[in-house]
Coordinates of C-alpha atoms in Angstrom, one line a residue:
Chain Q
X1 CA 0.0 0.0 0.0
X2 CA 1.2 3.5 -0.9
X3 CA 1.7 5.8 2.1
X4 CA 0.6 8.9 0.3
X5 CA -1.3 9.7 -2.9
X6 CA -1.9 13.0 -4.5
X7 CA -5.3 13.7 -6.0
X8 CA -5.6 16.8 -8.2
X9 CA -8.9 18.8 -8.8
X10 CA -9.0 19.9 -12.5
X11 CA -12.5 21.1 -13.0
X12 CA -15.0 22.7 -10.6
X13 CA -18.0 22.7 -12.9
X14 CA -18.7 22.3 -16.6
X15 CA -17.4 25.7 -18.0
X16 CA -14.5 26.0 -15.6
X17 CA -11.0 26.9 -16.9
X18 CA -10.3 24.7 -19.8
X19 CA -6.5 24.3 -19.3
X20 CA -6.7 23.8 -15.5
X21 CA -6.6 20.0 -15.8
X22 CA -3.6 20.2 -18.2
X23 CA -1.7 22.5 -15.7
X24 CA -2.6 19.9 -13.0
X25 CA -1.0 17.1 -15.0
X26 CA 2.1 19.0 -16.3
X27 CA 2.7 21.2 -13.2
X28 CA 4.2 18.5 -11.0
X29 CA 3.6 15.0 -9.5
X30 CA 0.0 13.7 -9.2
X31 CA -1.4 10.2 -9.0
X32 CA -5.1 11.0 -9.6
X33 CA -7.0 13.7 -11.5
X34 CA -10.7 14.2 -10.5
X35 CA -13.0 16.2 -12.8
X36 CA -16.4 17.4 -11.8
X37 CA -18.6 18.3 -14.8
X38 CA -22.1 18.1 -13.5
X39 CA -24.2 20.9 -12.0
X40 CA -27.9 20.3 -11.0
X41 CA -29.4 21.2 -14.3
X42 CA -26.6 19.9 -16.6
X43 CA -28.3 16.5 -16.9
X44 CA -31.3 18.1 -18.6
X45 CA -29.2 20.0 -21.1
X46 CA -27.4 16.7 -22.0
X47 CA -30.7 14.8 -22.2
X48 CA -31.8 17.3 -24.8
X49 CA -28.6 17.1 -26.7
X50 CA -28.9 13.2 -26.8
X51 CA -32.5 13.5 -28.0
X52 CA -31.2 15.4 -31.0
X53 CA -28.1 13.2 -31.6
X54 CA -27.8 9.8 -30.1
X55 CA -24.0 10.1 -29.9
X56 CA -24.2 13.2 -27.7
X57 CA -25.3 13.7 -24.1
X58 CA -22.0 14.0 -22.3
X59 CA -19.4 16.7 -21.4
X60 CA -17.9 17.2 -24.8
X61 CA -15.0 19.2 -23.4
X62 CA -13.7 16.1 -21.7
X63 CA -12.7 14.5 -25.1
X64 CA -10.3 17.2 -26.4
X65 CA -8.9 17.3 -22.9
X66 CA -8.2 13.6 -23.1
X67 CA -6.6 14.1 -26.4
X68 CA -4.2 16.5 -24.7
X69 CA -3.4 14.7 -21.5
X70 CA -3.9 11.0 -22.2
X71 CA -0.3 10.2 -23.4
X72 CA 1.1 11.7 -20.1
X73 CA -1.6 10.0 -18.0
X74 CA -0.7 6.6 -19.4
X75 CA 3.0 7.2 -19.4
X76 CA 3.0 8.4 -15.7
X77 CA 0.1 6.2 -14.6
X78 CA -2.1 9.1 -13.6
X79 CA -5.6 7.8 -13.2
X80 CA -8.7 10.0 -13.9
X81 CA -12.2 10.0 -12.3
X82 CA -14.7 12.1 -14.1
X83 CA -18.5 12.4 -14.1
X84 CA -18.2 13.5 -17.7
X85 CA -20.4 10.8 -19.0
X86 CA -23.7 12.8 -18.3
X87 CA -26.6 10.9 -19.8
X88 CA -24.4 9.0 -22.4
X89 CA -21.6 7.4 -20.5
X90 CA -21.0 4.7 -23.2
X91 CA -20.9 7.4 -25.9
X92 CA -18.3 9.4 -23.9
X93 CA -16.2 6.3 -23.4
X94 CA -16.4 5.5 -27.1
X95 CA -15.1 9.1 -27.9
X96 CA -12.2 8.5 -25.6
X97 CA -11.5 5.1 -27.3
X98 CA -11.4 7.0 -30.5
X99 CA -8.9 9.5 -29.2
X100 CA -6.8 6.6 -27.9
X101 CA -6.7 5.0 -31.3
X102 CA -5.7 8.3 -32.9
X103 CA -2.9 8.7 -30.4
X104 CA -1.7 5.1 -30.9
X105 CA -2.6 4.3 -27.3
X106 CA -5.2 1.7 -28.1
X107 CA -4.8 -1.4 -25.9
X108 CA -2.4 0.5 -23.7
X109 CA -4.9 1.3 -20.9
X110 CA -8.3 0.4 -19.6
X111 CA -11.4 2.5 -19.4
X112 CA -14.1 2.0 -16.7
X113 CA -17.6 3.1 -17.1
X114 CA -20.2 3.4 -14.3
X115 CA -23.9 3.5 -15.2
X116 CA -27.2 2.7 -13.5
X117 CA -27.9 6.2 -12.3
X118 CA -30.4 7.1 -15.0
X119 CA -33.9 6.3 -13.8
X120 CA -35.8 8.4 -16.5
X121 CA -37.0 5.1 -18.3
X122 CA -38.2 3.7 -15.0
X123 CA -40.2 6.8 -13.6
X124 CA -43.6 5.4 -14.3
X125 CA -42.8 2.0 -13.0
X126 CA -41.4 3.5 -9.8
X127 CA -44.4 5.8 -9.3
X128 CA -46.8 2.8 -9.9
X129 CA -45.1 0.9 -7.2
X130 CA -45.5 3.7 -4.7
X131 CA -42.0 5.2 -4.9
X132 CA -43.3 8.7 -4.9
X133 CA -40.1 10.7 -5.3
X134 CA -41.5 13.6 -3.3
X135 CA -39.7 16.9 -3.5
X136 CA -37.3 17.2 -0.6
X137 CA -38.1 20.9 -0.3
X138 CA -41.8 21.1 -0.9
X139 CA -42.9 17.5 -0.1
X140 CA -45.0 17.4 -3.3
X141 CA -45.2 14.1 -5.1
X142 CA -43.4 13.8 -8.4
X143 CA -46.7 12.9 -10.1
X144 CA -47.6 16.6 -10.1
X145 CA -45.0 17.4 -12.7
X146 CA -44.9 13.9 -14.4
X147 CA -45.3 15.2 -17.9
X148 CA -42.7 17.8 -17.6
X149 CA -39.8 15.6 -16.6
X150 CA -36.6 16.0 -18.7
X151 CA -34.1 13.9 -16.8
X152 CA -33.9 11.8 -13.6
X153 CA -30.7 10.4 -12.2
X154 CA -29.7 9.0 -8.8
X155 CA -26.4 10.3 -7.2
X156 CA -24.1 7.3 -7.2
X157 CA -21.3 7.3 -4.6
X158 CA -17.6 6.3 -4.6
X159 CA -18.1 2.5 -4.4
X160 CA -18.8 1.7 -8.2
X161 CA -15.9 3.8 -9.1
X162 CA -13.7 1.9 -6.5
X163 CA -14.8 -1.3 -8.4
X164 CA -13.6 0.2 -11.7
X165 CA -10.3 1.2 -10.2
X166 CA -9.9 -2.2 -8.6
X167 CA -10.4 -3.8 -12.1
X168 CA -7.4 -1.6 -13.5
X169 CA -9.4 1.3 -15.0
X170 CA -7.1 4.1 -15.8
X171 CA -9.9 6.4 -16.9
X172 CA -13.2 6.1 -14.9
X173 CA -16.2 7.8 -16.5
X174 CA -19.5 8.0 -14.7
X175 CA -22.9 9.6 -15.2
X176 CA -24.4 11.3 -12.2
X177 CA -21.9 10.5 -9.5
X178 CA -21.3 12.8 -6.4
X179 CA -18.5 15.3 -6.7
X180 CA -17.1 14.0 -3.3
X181 CA -17.1 10.5 -4.6
X182 CA -14.7 11.3 -7.4
X183 CA -12.1 12.2 -4.8
X184 CA -13.0 9.5 -2.1
X185 CA -12.9 6.5 -4.7
X186 CA -9.1 6.7 -5.2
X187 CA -8.5 6.8 -1.4
X188 CA -10.7 3.7 -0.8
X189 CA -9.0 1.9 -3.8
X190 CA -5.4 2.7 -2.7
X191 CA -5.8 2.3 1.2
X192 CA -8.3 -0.6 1.2
X193 CA -10.8 1.2 3.4
X194 CA -13.9 -0.9 4.1
X195 CA -17.7 0.0 3.7
X196 CA -18.0 0.7 7.4
X197 CA -14.8 2.8 8.0
X198 CA -17.1 5.7 8.7
X199 CA -14.5 8.1 9.9
X200 CA -12.1 7.4 7.1
X201 CA -14.9 7.6 4.5
X202 CA -16.0 10.9 6.0
X203 CA -12.3 12.3 5.8
X204 CA -12.2 11.3 2.1
X205 CA -15.7 13.0 1.5
X206 CA -14.6 16.2 3.3
X207 CA -11.3 16.1 1.2
X208 CA -13.6 15.9 -1.9
X209 CA -15.8 18.8 -0.7
X210 CA -12.7 21.0 -0.3
X211 CA -11.5 20.5 -3.8
X212 CA -14.6 19.9 -5.7
X213 CA -15.0 23.5 -6.6
X214 CA -11.5 23.8 -8.0
X215 CA -9.7 27.0 -7.2
X216 CA -12.5 28.3 -4.8
X217 CA -10.3 26.7 -2.0
X218 CA -6.9 28.0 -3.4
X219 CA -7.5 31.7 -3.5
X220 CA -10.4 32.1 -5.9
X221 CA -13.4 33.9 -4.5
X222 CA -11.5 34.3 -1.3
X223 CA -12.7 37.1 0.9
X224 CA -9.9 36.8 3.5
X225 CA -7.4 39.5 2.6
X226 CA -8.4 39.3 -1.0
X227 CA -6.3 42.2 -2.2
X228 CA -3.1 40.2 -1.4
X229 CA -4.0 36.9 -3.0
X230 CA -0.9 36.4 -5.2
X231 CA -1.1 35.8 -9.0
X232 CA -4.8 34.8 -9.5
X233 CA -4.1 35.0 -13.2
X234 CA -2.0 31.9 -12.8
X235 CA -4.1 30.4 -9.9
X236 CA -3.2 26.9 -9.0
X237 CA -6.0 24.3 -8.6
X238 CA -5.9 22.3 -5.4
X239 CA -4.4 18.9 -4.7
X240 CA -5.1 16.7 -1.8
X241 CA -2.3 14.6 -0.3
X242 CA -4.1 11.7 1.3
X243 CA -2.8 9.2 3.8
X244 CA -4.1 5.8 4.8
X245 CA -5.2 7.0 8.3
X246 CA -7.5 9.6 6.8
X247 CA -5.5 12.8 7.6
X248 CA -4.7 14.8 4.5
X249 CA -3.0 17.9 3.3
X250 CA -4.5 20.4 0.9
X251 CA -1.9 22.0 -1.3
X252 CA -1.2 23.1 -4.9
X253 CA 1.7 22.8 -7.4
X254 CA 4.7 24.9 -6.7
X255 CA 5.1 28.0 -8.7
X256 CA 1.3 28.5 -9.3
X257 CA -0.7 31.5 -8.1
X258 CA -3.4 31.8 -5.5
X259 CA -3.0 30.5 -2.0
X260 CA -3.9 27.6 0.1
X261 CA -4.1 28.5 3.8
X262 CA -6.4 28.0 6.8
X263 CA -8.8 30.8 5.9
X264 CA -9.1 29.8 2.3
X265 CA -9.9 26.2 3.2
X266 CA -12.5 27.3 5.9
X267 CA -14.3 29.4 3.3
X268 CA -14.6 26.5 0.9
X269 CA -15.7 24.0 3.9
X270 CA -18.7 26.3 4.6
X271 CA -19.7 26.6 0.9
X272 CA -23.2 25.2 0.3
X273 CA -23.2 23.9 3.8
X274 CA -26.5 22.7 5.5
X275 CA -26.5 21.1 8.9
X276 CA -22.7 20.7 9.6
X277 CA -23.3 17.6 11.8
X278 CA -24.9 15.7 8.9
X279 CA -23.3 16.2 5.5
X280 CA -25.1 13.3 3.8
X281 CA -23.5 11.4 0.8
X282 CA -24.2 8.0 -0.5
X283 CA -21.0 6.7 1.2
X284 CA -21.3 8.1 4.7
X285 CA -22.6 11.0 6.9
X286 CA -19.7 13.4 7.6
X287 CA -19.5 15.6 10.6
X288 CA -18.1 19.0 9.8
X289 CA -17.8 19.9 13.5
X290 CA -15.0 17.4 13.9
X291 CA -12.7 18.9 11.3
X292 CA -9.4 20.2 12.5
X293 CA -7.2 22.4 10.3
X294 CA -3.5 23.2 10.8
X295 CA -1.0 25.4 9.0
X296 CA 1.6 22.9 7.7
X297 CA 3.9 25.2 5.7
X298 CA 3.5 27.5 2.7
X299 CA 0.4 26.7 0.7
X300 CA -0.2 23.5 2.8
X301 CA -3.0 23.0 5.2
X302 CA -3.2 19.7 7.2
X303 CA -6.8 18.4 7.9
X304 CA -7.4 15.8 10.6
X305 CA -9.7 14.4 13.4
X306 CA -12.7 13.9 11.0
X307 CA -15.5 11.7 12.3
X308 CA -18.3 10.1 10.3
X309 CA -21.5 8.1 10.8
X310 CA -23.2 5.3 8.8
X311 CA -24.6 6.1 5.5
X312 CA -28.3 6.4 5.1
X313 CA -30.5 3.9 3.2
X314 CA -31.3 6.3 0.5
X315 CA -29.8 8.0 -2.5
X316 CA -30.5 11.4 -3.6
X317 CA -32.3 11.7 -7.0
X318 CA -31.8 14.8 -9.2
X319 CA -34.8 15.3 -11.4
X320 CA -35.3 18.1 -13.9
X321 CA -38.6 19.3 -15.3
X322 CA -39.8 22.1 -17.5
X323 CA -41.5 24.9 -15.5
X324 CA -42.6 27.7 -17.9
X325 CA -40.6 30.5 -19.5
X326 CA -38.7 33.5 -18.4
X327 CA -36.9 36.5 -19.9
X328 CA -34.8 39.3 -18.5
X329 CA -34.4 42.8 -20.1
X330 CA -31.9 45.5 -19.1
X331 CA -31.4 49.2 -19.9
X332 CA -28.7 51.5 -18.6
X333 CA -29.6 55.1 -17.2
X334 CA -26.8 57.7 -16.7
X335 CA -26.2 60.6 -14.3
X336 CA -28.0 62.8 -13.2
X337 CA -30.7 61.2 -11.2
X338 CA -29.9 57.8 -12.7
X339 CA -31.9 55.9 -10.2
X340 CA -34.9 58.1 -10.4
X341 CA -35.0 57.7 -14.2
X342 CA -34.6 53.9 -13.9
X343 CA -37.4 53.8 -11.4
X344 CA -39.7 56.0 -13.7
X345 CA -39.0 53.7 -16.6
X346 CA -39.9 50.6 -14.6
X347 CA -43.2 52.3 -13.7
X348 CA -43.9 53.0 -17.3
X349 CA -43.1 49.5 -18.5
X350 CA -45.2 48.0 -15.8
X351 CA -48.1 50.2 -16.8
X352 CA -47.8 49.2 -20.4
X353 CA -47.6 45.5 -19.5
X354 CA -50.8 45.9 -17.5
X355 CA -52.5 47.7 -20.4
X356 CA -51.6 44.9 -22.7
X357 CA -53.2 42.5 -20.2
X358 CA -50.2 40.3 -19.8
X359 CA -50.1 38.1 -16.8
X360 CA -47.0 36.7 -15.2
X361 CA -46.2 34.5 -12.3
X362 CA -43.7 37.0 -11.3
X363 CA -42.1 40.3 -12.2
X364 CA -38.9 41.3 -10.6
X365 CA -37.3 44.7 -10.9
X366 CA -33.7 45.3 -9.8
X367 CA -31.6 48.4 -10.1
X368 CA -28.0 47.2 -10.7
X369 CA -25.7 49.7 -9.0
X370 CA -28.2 50.4 -6.2
X371 CA -29.8 47.2 -4.9
X372 CA -29.4 44.1 -7.1
X373 CA -27.2 42.2 -4.7
X374 CA -28.1 43.4 -1.3
X375 CA -31.6 44.7 -1.8
X376 CA -32.9 46.9 0.9
X377 CA -29.7 46.2 3.1
X378 CA -27.9 48.6 0.8
X379 CA -29.9 51.6 1.9
X380 CA -30.9 54.5 -0.3
X381 CA -28.0 55.3 -2.7
X382 CA -26.3 58.5 -3.3
X383 CA -28.3 60.7 -5.7
X384 CA -25.0 61.2 -7.7
X385 CA -24.6 57.6 -9.0
X386 CA -22.8 57.6 -12.4
X387 CA -25.3 55.1 -13.8
X388 CA -27.9 52.5 -12.9
X389 CA -28.9 49.4 -14.9
X390 CA -32.6 48.8 -14.9
X391 CA -33.1 45.0 -14.9
X392 CA -36.6 43.5 -15.3
X393 CA -37.3 39.8 -15.2
X394 CA -40.6 38.1 -15.9
X395 CA -41.6 34.4 -15.4
X396 CA -44.8 32.6 -16.4
X397 CA -46.4 29.7 -18.2
X398 CA -47.7 31.6 -21.1
X399 CA -44.7 31.8 -23.7
X400 CA -46.6 34.4 -25.7
X401 CA -46.9 36.8 -22.8
X402 CA -43.1 36.4 -22.1
X403 CA -42.3 37.0 -25.8
X404 CA -44.5 40.2 -25.8
X405 CA -42.6 41.5 -22.7
X406 CA -39.2 41.1 -24.6
X407 CA -40.7 43.5 -27.2
X408 CA -41.5 46.2 -24.7
X409 CA -37.9 46.9 -23.5
X410 CA -36.4 48.7 -26.6
X411 CA -39.4 51.1 -27.0
X412 CA -38.5 52.7 -23.7
X413 CA -35.4 54.2 -25.4
X414 CA -37.6 56.5 -27.5
X415 CA -40.6 56.7 -25.3
X416 CA -39.3 56.9 -21.7
X417 CA -37.1 58.9 -19.5
X418 CA -33.9 60.4 -21.0
X419 CA -30.2 59.4 -20.6
X420 CA -30.8 55.8 -21.5
X421 CA -28.5 53.4 -23.4
X422 CA -27.2 49.8 -23.3
X423 CA -29.4 48.0 -25.7
X424 CA -26.9 46.8 -28.2
X425 CA -27.6 43.2 -27.5
X426 CA -31.0 43.3 -29.0
X427 CA -34.3 41.9 -27.6
X428 CA -34.1 39.7 -24.5
X429 CA -34.1 36.0 -25.2
X430 CA -37.1 33.9 -24.0
X431 CA -35.8 30.9 -22.1
X432 CA -37.6 27.7 -21.1
X433 CA -37.1 27.1 -17.5
X434 CA -35.8 23.7 -16.6
X435 CA -36.2 23.4 -12.8
X436 CA -34.6 21.1 -10.3
X437 CA -36.6 18.5 -8.2
X438 CA -34.6 16.9 -5.4
X439 CA -35.9 13.6 -4.1
X440 CA -34.8 10.5 -2.3
X441 CA -35.0 6.9 -3.5
X442 CA -34.2 3.7 -1.4
X443 CA -30.7 2.3 -2.3
X444 CA -32.3 -1.0 -3.0
X445 CA -33.9 0.4 -6.1
X446 CA -30.6 1.4 -7.8
X447 CA -28.2 -1.0 -9.2
X448 CA -24.9 0.6 -10.4
X449 CA -23.2 -1.2 -13.2
X450 CA -19.4 -1.2 -13.7
X451 CA -17.7 -2.2 -17.0
X452 CA -14.0 -2.1 -17.5
X453 CA -12.5 -2.7 -21.0
X454 CA -9.3 -2.2 -22.9
X455 CA -9.2 1.1 -24.7
Chain I
X1 CA -19.3 51.0 20.5
X2 CA -20.7 49.6 17.3
X3 CA -18.6 47.4 15.1
X4 CA -19.5 46.1 11.6
X5 CA -19.0 42.3 11.2
X6 CA -16.8 43.1 8.1
X7 CA -14.1 43.9 10.7
X8 CA -14.6 40.7 12.6
X9 CA -15.3 38.0 10.1
X10 CA -15.0 36.7 6.6
X11 CA -17.8 34.7 4.9
X12 CA -18.8 32.5 2.1
X13 CA -22.4 31.9 0.9
X14 CA -24.2 29.5 -1.6
X15 CA -27.4 27.9 -2.3
X16 CA -29.6 24.8 -2.0
X17 CA -32.8 25.5 -3.8
X18 CA -34.6 28.5 -2.4
X19 CA -32.3 28.4 0.7
X20 CA -29.1 30.5 1.0
X21 CA -26.3 29.4 3.3
X22 CA -23.9 31.9 4.8
X23 CA -20.8 30.7 6.6
X24 CA -19.5 33.3 9.0
X25 CA -15.8 32.8 10.0
X26 CA -14.2 34.8 12.8
X27 CA -11.1 36.7 11.5
X28 CA -9.3 35.9 14.7
X29 CA -10.4 32.9 17.0
X30 CA -10.8 35.3 19.8
X31 CA -13.7 37.0 18.1
X32 CA -15.7 33.8 17.8
X33 CA -17.4 33.9 21.2
X34 CA -18.6 37.5 20.4
X35 CA -20.1 36.2 17.2
X36 CA -21.9 33.4 18.9
X37 CA -23.4 35.8 21.4
X38 CA -24.3 38.7 19.1
X39 CA -25.1 37.1 15.7
X40 CA -28.1 35.1 16.7
X41 CA -30.6 33.7 14.2
X42 CA -33.2 36.2 15.3
X43 CA -30.8 39.1 14.6
X44 CA -29.9 37.7 11.2
X45 CA -33.5 37.2 10.3
X46 CA -34.1 40.9 11.3
X47 CA -31.1 42.0 9.3
X48 CA -32.3 40.2 6.1
X49 CA -35.7 41.7 6.3
X50 CA -37.1 42.1 2.9
X51 CA -34.9 39.4 1.5
X52 CA -35.4 36.3 3.7
X53 CA -39.1 35.4 3.8
X54 CA -38.6 32.2 5.7
X55 CA -36.9 31.1 8.9
X56 CA -33.2 31.4 9.8
X57 CA -31.4 28.4 11.3
X58 CA -28.0 28.7 12.9
X59 CA -25.3 26.1 13.4
X60 CA -22.1 26.4 15.5
X61 CA -18.8 25.1 14.3
X62 CA -16.5 26.0 17.2
X63 CA -13.7 23.9 15.5
X64 CA -13.6 26.3 12.6
X65 CA -14.5 29.4 14.7
X66 CA -17.5 29.7 12.4
X67 CA -21.3 29.9 12.4
X68 CA -23.4 28.6 9.5
X69 CA -26.7 30.2 8.8
X70 CA -29.6 28.8 6.6
X71 CA -31.8 31.5 5.2
X72 CA -34.9 29.8 4.0
X73 CA -37.1 31.2 1.1
X74 CA -34.6 33.9 0.2
X75 CA -33.7 33.2 -3.4
X76 CA -36.8 34.0 -5.4
X77 CA -37.7 30.4 -5.9
X78 CA -34.1 29.3 -6.3
X79 CA -32.1 27.8 -9.1
X80 CA -33.4 28.4 -12.6
X81 CA -36.7 29.6 -11.3
X82 CA -35.3 32.7 -9.8
X83 CA -35.3 35.9 -11.7
X84 CA -32.6 37.5 -9.3
X85 CA -29.2 38.7 -10.4
X86 CA -27.9 36.7 -7.4
X87 CA -30.0 33.6 -7.7
X88 CA -27.3 31.5 -6.1
X89 CA -27.0 33.8 -3.0
X90 CA -23.3 34.3 -3.8
X91 CA -23.2 37.8 -2.4
X92 CA -25.2 37.0 0.8
X93 CA -21.9 36.6 2.5
X94 CA -21.1 40.3 2.1
X95 CA -24.7 41.1 3.0
X96 CA -24.3 39.6 6.3
X97 CA -20.9 41.3 6.9
X98 CA -23.0 44.7 6.6
X99 CA -24.5 44.0 10.0
X100 CA -23.5 46.1 13.0
X101 CA -23.1 44.7 16.6
X102 CA -22.7 46.4 19.9
X103 CA -19.3 45.7 21.8
X104 CA -18.4 47.3 25.1
X105 CA -15.3 49.4 25.1
X106 CA -13.7 47.0 27.6
X107 CA -14.4 44.0 25.5
X108 CA -13.3 45.7 22.4
X109 CA -10.0 46.7 24.1
X110 CA -9.5 43.2 25.4
X111 CA -10.1 41.8 21.9
X112 CA -8.0 44.4 20.1
X113 CA -10.9 45.6 18.1
X114 CA -10.2 49.0 16.7
X115 CA -12.9 51.6 16.1

């Protein structure tokens, strides 16, 4: 057993810095590269892409990235865990095989795929059997939006990925797997942790939580002394140095920008935190009140003392469903009395929408420069503001009403208060809303499948 | 004297549906008991009047010298349903740091808090 492994985070979300994973591979020694591609509504986008093209439906960025780093990964035995498969894990794996053939690496490594998370084809059967998939926030049964469902995936944990690694997979591609599992799986595989090593599983899970948002723990979006964070242009993405006893060090490659220190790690620990005593994943329940942090040198934070509890009997399910339409229009008003002018324009706009008889579920007006981020907490702004952006959003079920709204913004330029500009982008776009429905499903309903093959 | 939280803490916020979470971290560990005493869920609920329409929950993390707040019904429906610029509550962290608390001169002196 190795005494230490280095797991690098290369992607905090689909759309993160393209070359970050390359810098992680080329910038120094690593054993594993974890890549998180899936946000909550990503699956529905991928489902739509697959409906148009059966070969699509996964994170396309992953394939050119593999073309770039695969030779080094194979040569240096760097193993990759990525939830890039989206709703077409096989298609993603096939694209990687194609890349391997082009690079002359066919037969030189193994690809593992994890499936079984997609329950979209089983929804009716589940509902009929009384698995209600109630919304965790509102407690409504899923049947209320049955016809609007776009995708439905259970969050799989680390264990199916561990199985793929145990079978020698160099590249592990999953569909909807937890972000934390991508980091935990290599630790379980290397250190032989068991299914009931709750403290160790919690430690690996928290390591995953710290690095799953990429540079957000290594100086990015860091409030603590933000002016003095060095070289964010060349920010280094985080790396976890894990040990068999569950303690680990958060660090980054030498010579990179940003910083890893106790405050930067604390900030990330609290990101999207609920009840800190119960951070629930498929693999365990981690207790964030047991985490200890210690400065362990320049850009090194040691994390230890973590305790965990047994996993629950459920998996979280991420369901997406269509929920009407929305559009957002903006205009910019200049000094003097910018805010008063923007307010007057908003009043005129609302009166016109009223006269047109348009009905919306919601209209929201924000004045960017005065109250868009902190609302009433910001107080009454100075009357001397250089400019204010009027930002009006509408949401509703009637697409025609939303479309009509988008045609009422530009006319304000010639028919409203003076000092207005900022309409170069044209009419606002009408967007179909794909909303998120979190639910729970008994673990016994989900059977993850693991398949490892030669590339 | 009155002290703004910006002088005492840093923070990070995020979302889970229509709920925003704000993690409030003492800039120096000596400040933590002051935060526990003064930054109660009631005060935070009052501070976010007009933004937070639901309840406010507070959790203590003495190991990190931090508090975690959950502000329910605060994000205009949350996720893709929200029309807000800050639908993910990313700037709620700084919104909390706008809060002022009362600190006695003696305590401020002992903690090295400057006016």
